[in-house]
Coordinates of C-alpha atoms in Angstrom, one line a residue:
M1 CA 84.6 195.1 62.7
K2 CA 88.0 196.4 63.8
K3 CA 90.8 196.6 61.3
G4 CA 92.9 194.0 63.2
N5 CA 90.0 191.5 63.2
K6 CA 89.5 192.0 59.4
I7 CA 93.2 191.2 58.8
L8 CA 93.0 188.1 61.0
S9 CA 89.8 187.0 59.2
R10 CA 91.4 187.4 55.8
L11 CA 94.5 185.6 56.9
S12 CA 92.4 182.7 58.1
V13 CA 90.6 182.5 54.8
F14 CA 93.9 182.6 53.0
A15 CA 95.3 179.8 55.2
M16 CA 92.3 177.6 54.6
A17 CA 92.6 178.1 50.8
L18 CA 96.3 177.1 51.0
L19 CA 95.4 173.9 52.9
L20 CA 92.7 173.0 50.4
F21 CA 95.1 173.6 47.5
A22 CA 97.7 171.4 49.2
A23 CA 95.2 168.7 49.8
C24 CA 94.0 168.8 46.2
G25 CA 97.6 168.7 45.0
R26 CA 98.4 165.7 47.2
T27 CA 95.5 163.6 45.9
P28 CA 95.2 164.0 42.1
S29 CA 91.9 163.8 40.3
Q30 CA 90.8 160.6 38.6
K31 CA 91.5 162.2 35.2
R32 CA 95.1 163.0 36.2
I33 CA 95.7 159.5 37.6
N34 CA 94.5 158.1 34.3
K35 CA 96.7 160.4 32.3
K36 CA 99.8 159.8 34.4
H37 CA 99.2 156.0 34.4
A38 CA 98.8 155.9 30.6
K39 CA 102.2 157.7 30.2
Y40 CA 103.8 155.5 32.8
V41 CA 103.0 152.1 31.2
S42 CA 103.6 153.3 27.7
E43 CA 107.2 154.6 28.3
M44 CA 109.8 151.9 29.1
P45 CA 112.3 153.1 31.7
D46 CA 116.0 153.2 31.0
A47 CA 117.3 149.6 31.2
K48 CA 121.0 150.3 30.6
L49 CA 123.2 149.3 33.6
V50 CA 126.6 150.8 34.2
K51 CA 129.5 148.5 35.1
G52 CA 130.6 149.0 38.7
Q53 CA 127.6 151.0 39.8
H54 CA 126.0 148.1 41.8
S55 CA 123.7 150.2 44.0
K56 CA 122.3 152.3 41.2
N57 CA 122.0 149.2 38.9
A58 CA 120.0 147.4 41.6
E59 CA 117.7 150.4 42.0
K60 CA 117.2 150.7 38.3
M61 CA 116.4 147.0 37.9
A62 CA 113.9 147.2 40.7
G63 CA 112.2 150.1 38.9
L64 CA 112.2 148.2 35.6
I65 CA 110.7 145.1 37.3
A66 CA 107.9 147.1 38.8
W67 CA 107.2 148.8 35.4
E68 CA 107.1 145.4 33.7
M69 CA 104.5 144.2 36.2
A70 CA 102.4 147.3 35.9
A71 CA 102.5 147.2 32.1
D72 CA 101.4 143.5 32.1
I73 CA 98.5 144.1 34.5
D74 CA 97.4 147.1 32.5
S75 CA 97.4 144.9 29.3
L76 CA 95.3 142.3 31.1
I77 CA 92.8 144.9 32.5
N78 CA 92.4 146.5 29.0
G79 CA 92.1 143.2 27.2
M80 CA 95.3 143.6 25.2
T81 CA 96.4 140.1 26.2
T82 CA 95.0 137.2 28.2
P83 CA 96.4 135.1 31.0
E84 CA 96.5 132.2 28.6
K85 CA 98.5 134.1 26.1
K86 CA 100.8 135.9 28.5
Y87 CA 101.4 133.1 31.1
G88 CA 99.9 129.9 29.7
L89 CA 97.5 129.9 32.6
D90 CA 93.9 130.9 33.1
K91 CA 93.9 130.9 36.9
M92 CA 96.2 131.2 39.9
Y93 CA 98.9 133.0 37.9
C94 CA 99.8 135.6 40.6
N95 CA 103.3 134.2 41.1
T96 CA 103.9 133.6 37.4
A97 CA 103.1 137.2 36.7
V98 CA 105.7 138.3 39.2
T99 CA 108.4 136.0 37.9
T100 CA 107.6 136.8 34.3
A101 CA 108.0 140.6 35.0
M102 CA 111.3 139.9 36.7
R103 CA 112.6 137.7 33.8
D104 CA 111.4 140.2 31.2
A105 CA 113.1 143.1 33.0
L106 CA 116.4 141.2 33.3
R107 CA 116.3 140.2 29.7
K108 CA 115.7 143.8 28.5
S109 CA 118.7 145.1 30.5
N110 CA 122.4 144.2 30.1
F111 CA 122.4 142.5 33.5
K112 CA 123.7 139.2 32.2
E113 CA 126.3 140.9 30.1
I114 CA 127.8 142.8 33.0
Y115 CA 127.4 140.2 35.8
G116 CA 127.7 137.0 33.8
I117 CA 124.7 135.2 35.2
D118 CA 121.1 134.3 34.2
L119 CA 119.1 134.6 37.5
F120 CA 116.5 132.2 36.3
E121 CA 118.7 129.8 34.3
N122 CA 118.1 126.8 36.6
A123 CA 114.5 127.6 37.5
R124 CA 111.8 125.0 36.9
I125 CA 108.3 125.7 35.8
T126 CA 107.1 125.1 39.4
D127 CA 109.6 127.7 40.6
M128 CA 108.0 130.2 38.3
Q129 CA 104.4 129.3 39.0
R130 CA 104.3 128.5 42.8
G131 CA 105.2 130.9 45.5
S132 CA 106.5 128.3 47.8
S133 CA 108.8 126.9 45.1
F134 CA 110.0 130.4 44.1
I135 CA 110.9 131.2 47.7
K136 CA 113.0 128.0 47.9
Y137 CA 114.6 129.0 44.6
L138 CA 115.6 132.5 46.0
Q139 CA 116.9 130.8 49.2
K140 CA 119.5 129.0 47.2
N141 CA 121.6 132.2 47.4
K142 CA 121.6 132.4 51.2
E143 CA 123.5 135.6 51.4
A144 CA 121.2 137.5 49.0
Y145 CA 118.0 136.0 50.6
D146 CA 119.1 136.8 54.2
A147 CA 119.9 140.4 53.1
A148 CA 116.6 140.9 51.5
A149 CA 113.9 138.8 53.3
K150 CA 111.7 140.1 56.1
C151 CA 108.8 138.0 57.6
I152 CA 106.0 139.9 59.3
N153 CA 103.2 138.2 61.4
F154 CA 100.1 139.2 59.5
A155 CA 98.3 140.0 62.8
D156 CA 101.0 142.6 63.5
I157 CA 101.3 144.2 60.0
T158 CA 100.6 147.9 59.8
A159 CA 100.3 150.6 57.2
E160 CA 103.8 151.7 58.1
D161 CA 105.1 148.3 57.1
Y162 CA 103.8 148.8 53.6
Q163 CA 105.2 152.3 53.5
D164 CA 108.7 150.8 54.2
M165 CA 108.4 148.3 51.3
T166 CA 110.5 149.3 48.3
K167 CA 109.7 149.3 44.6
G168 CA 109.9 145.9 42.9
S169 CA 109.7 144.0 46.2
I170 CA 107.7 140.8 46.3
I171 CA 105.1 140.0 49.0
F172 CA 104.2 136.4 49.7
Y173 CA 101.0 136.1 51.8
R174 CA 100.9 132.8 53.5
G175 CA 98.1 131.1 55.6
N176 CA 95.3 128.7 55.3
Y177 CA 91.9 128.2 53.5
I178 CA 89.1 127.9 56.0
D179 CA 85.8 126.0 55.7
T180 CA 83.3 128.8 56.4
Q181 CA 80.7 126.3 57.7
T182 CA 82.9 124.4 60.1
G183 CA 85.8 126.8 60.7
K184 CA 88.3 124.0 60.0
T185 CA 91.4 124.4 57.9
K186 CA 91.0 123.1 54.4
G187 CA 94.6 123.6 53.1
A188 CA 97.5 126.0 52.6
Y189 CA 96.9 129.4 51.1
S190 CA 99.4 131.6 49.4
H191 CA 99.3 134.7 47.2
T192 CA 102.1 136.7 45.6
Q193 CA 102.0 140.5 45.0
M194 CA 104.6 143.0 43.8
V195 CA 105.2 146.5 45.2
G196 CA 104.7 149.0 42.5
G197 CA 106.3 151.8 44.6
K198 CA 104.9 155.1 45.9
G199 CA 102.1 156.7 44.1
F200 CA 98.4 157.1 43.6
S201 CA 95.7 154.7 42.4
D202 CA 92.0 154.7 41.7
D203 CA 91.7 152.1 44.5
V204 CA 88.7 153.1 46.6
K205 CA 90.8 153.1 49.8
G206 CA 88.3 151.4 52.1
K207 CA 85.0 149.9 51.3
E208 CA 82.3 150.5 48.7
A209 CA 78.6 150.3 49.5
D210 CA 78.6 146.5 49.3
G211 CA 81.4 146.3 51.8
R212 CA 84.1 145.3 49.3
N213 CA 87.2 146.9 48.0
P214 CA 87.7 145.9 44.4
G215 CA 91.0 147.7 44.0
G216 CA 92.0 150.1 41.2
T217 CA 92.7 149.8 37.5
K218 CA 95.3 152.6 37.4
F219 CA 98.6 153.4 39.2
A220 CA 100.4 156.7 38.8
P221 CA 103.9 156.8 40.5
S222 CA 104.7 159.7 42.7
D223 CA 106.9 160.3 45.7
K224 CA 104.0 162.1 47.3
G225 CA 101.7 159.1 47.3
E226 CA 101.5 155.9 49.3
T227 CA 102.8 152.4 48.6
V228 CA 100.7 150.7 45.9
T229 CA 100.8 146.9 45.4
I230 CA 100.3 145.2 42.0
N231 CA 98.1 142.2 42.1
A232 CA 97.8 139.6 39.3
Y233 CA 95.0 137.0 39.1
G234 CA 92.8 139.8 40.6
N235 CA 94.4 142.1 38.0
L236 CA 94.4 145.3 40.1
Y237 CA 96.4 148.0 41.9
R238 CA 95.8 148.5 45.6
Y239 CA 97.1 150.9 48.3
G240 CA 99.3 148.6 50.4
S241 CA 97.5 149.1 53.7
D242 CA 94.1 148.2 52.1
N243 CA 95.4 144.6 51.8
I244 CA 95.0 144.3 55.6
A245 CA 91.3 145.0 55.6
V246 CA 90.7 142.9 52.5
Y247 CA 92.2 139.9 54.1
N248 CA 90.7 140.5 57.5
D249 CA 87.3 140.6 55.8
R250 CA 87.8 137.3 54.0
P251 CA 86.0 134.5 55.9
D252 CA 87.6 131.8 53.7
V253 CA 91.2 132.7 54.4
V254 CA 93.3 133.2 57.5
L255 CA 96.7 134.7 57.0
N256 CA 99.7 133.8 59.2
E257 CA 102.4 136.0 57.7
A258 CA 103.6 138.2 54.9
L259 CA 107.1 137.4 53.7
V260 CA 108.6 140.4 51.9
I261 CA 111.7 140.1 49.6
D262 CA 113.3 143.5 48.9
F263 CA 114.4 142.6 45.4
E264 CA 116.6 145.7 45.1
K265 CA 118.7 144.4 48.0
Y266 CA 118.6 140.8 46.6
L267 CA 120.0 142.0 43.3
E268 CA 122.6 144.3 44.8
T269 CA 123.9 141.4 46.9
I270 CA 124.3 139.3 43.8
M271 CA 126.0 142.1 41.9
L272 CA 128.5 142.5 44.7
Q273 CA 129.1 138.8 44.8
Q274 CA 129.8 138.7 41.1
S275 CA 132.2 141.7 41.2
K276 CA 134.5 140.1 43.8

């Protein structure tokens, strides 16, 4: 072999090694995801807001809300609490989990002290438990809702839509239950999820041998990862775009839309309103 060819061959091998190293670095091992997740849910983020820094305060609150949700779901997965103890419910607590995480995050911060309002002061039990009621509750502040809400036809939703969703955002999936025998509509369906942010999960990303995606039990935040959604009632973490296939494979549910509330924008709007 000529000297030039040997050099090219070695360079090719070196390039392949770099690619493999980069691929491995981008997708952490299960062990590393477990370790990073354990650290994440055990260390509460900084909850101290600074007067006048509305944009930074909103971003910090969105992160704290996502952390509260992740920590709660981790506690449920590991049997450290139960839905009955945490939410007073044993089923259909998806929306309650989201509103509870929000309320806990706001309570742990100095939000009320700085901005002079309790966001959930006038909320009824139904507003906390039912997605449709919670949406109406958020709509009472029209300026904040209009700034933060985006409705996507589920038939048109893409992986890129999930990548654009920010940490602490709420996703309301809305559609209908379907009778699998007759194909007729049985009633309205809704489900509430929260966006945990960018990161990695032990979600199987696709389908297992039985054709199902059970979701993951861990979430490790990382700017290098993909958007991960946090799901109560199912108690799991799932790569955002995997929700598309999961719902498309459900014969008992047909979704019409996904309503996304960017809670960072919602809070920032409220903060600006109160500072005027």
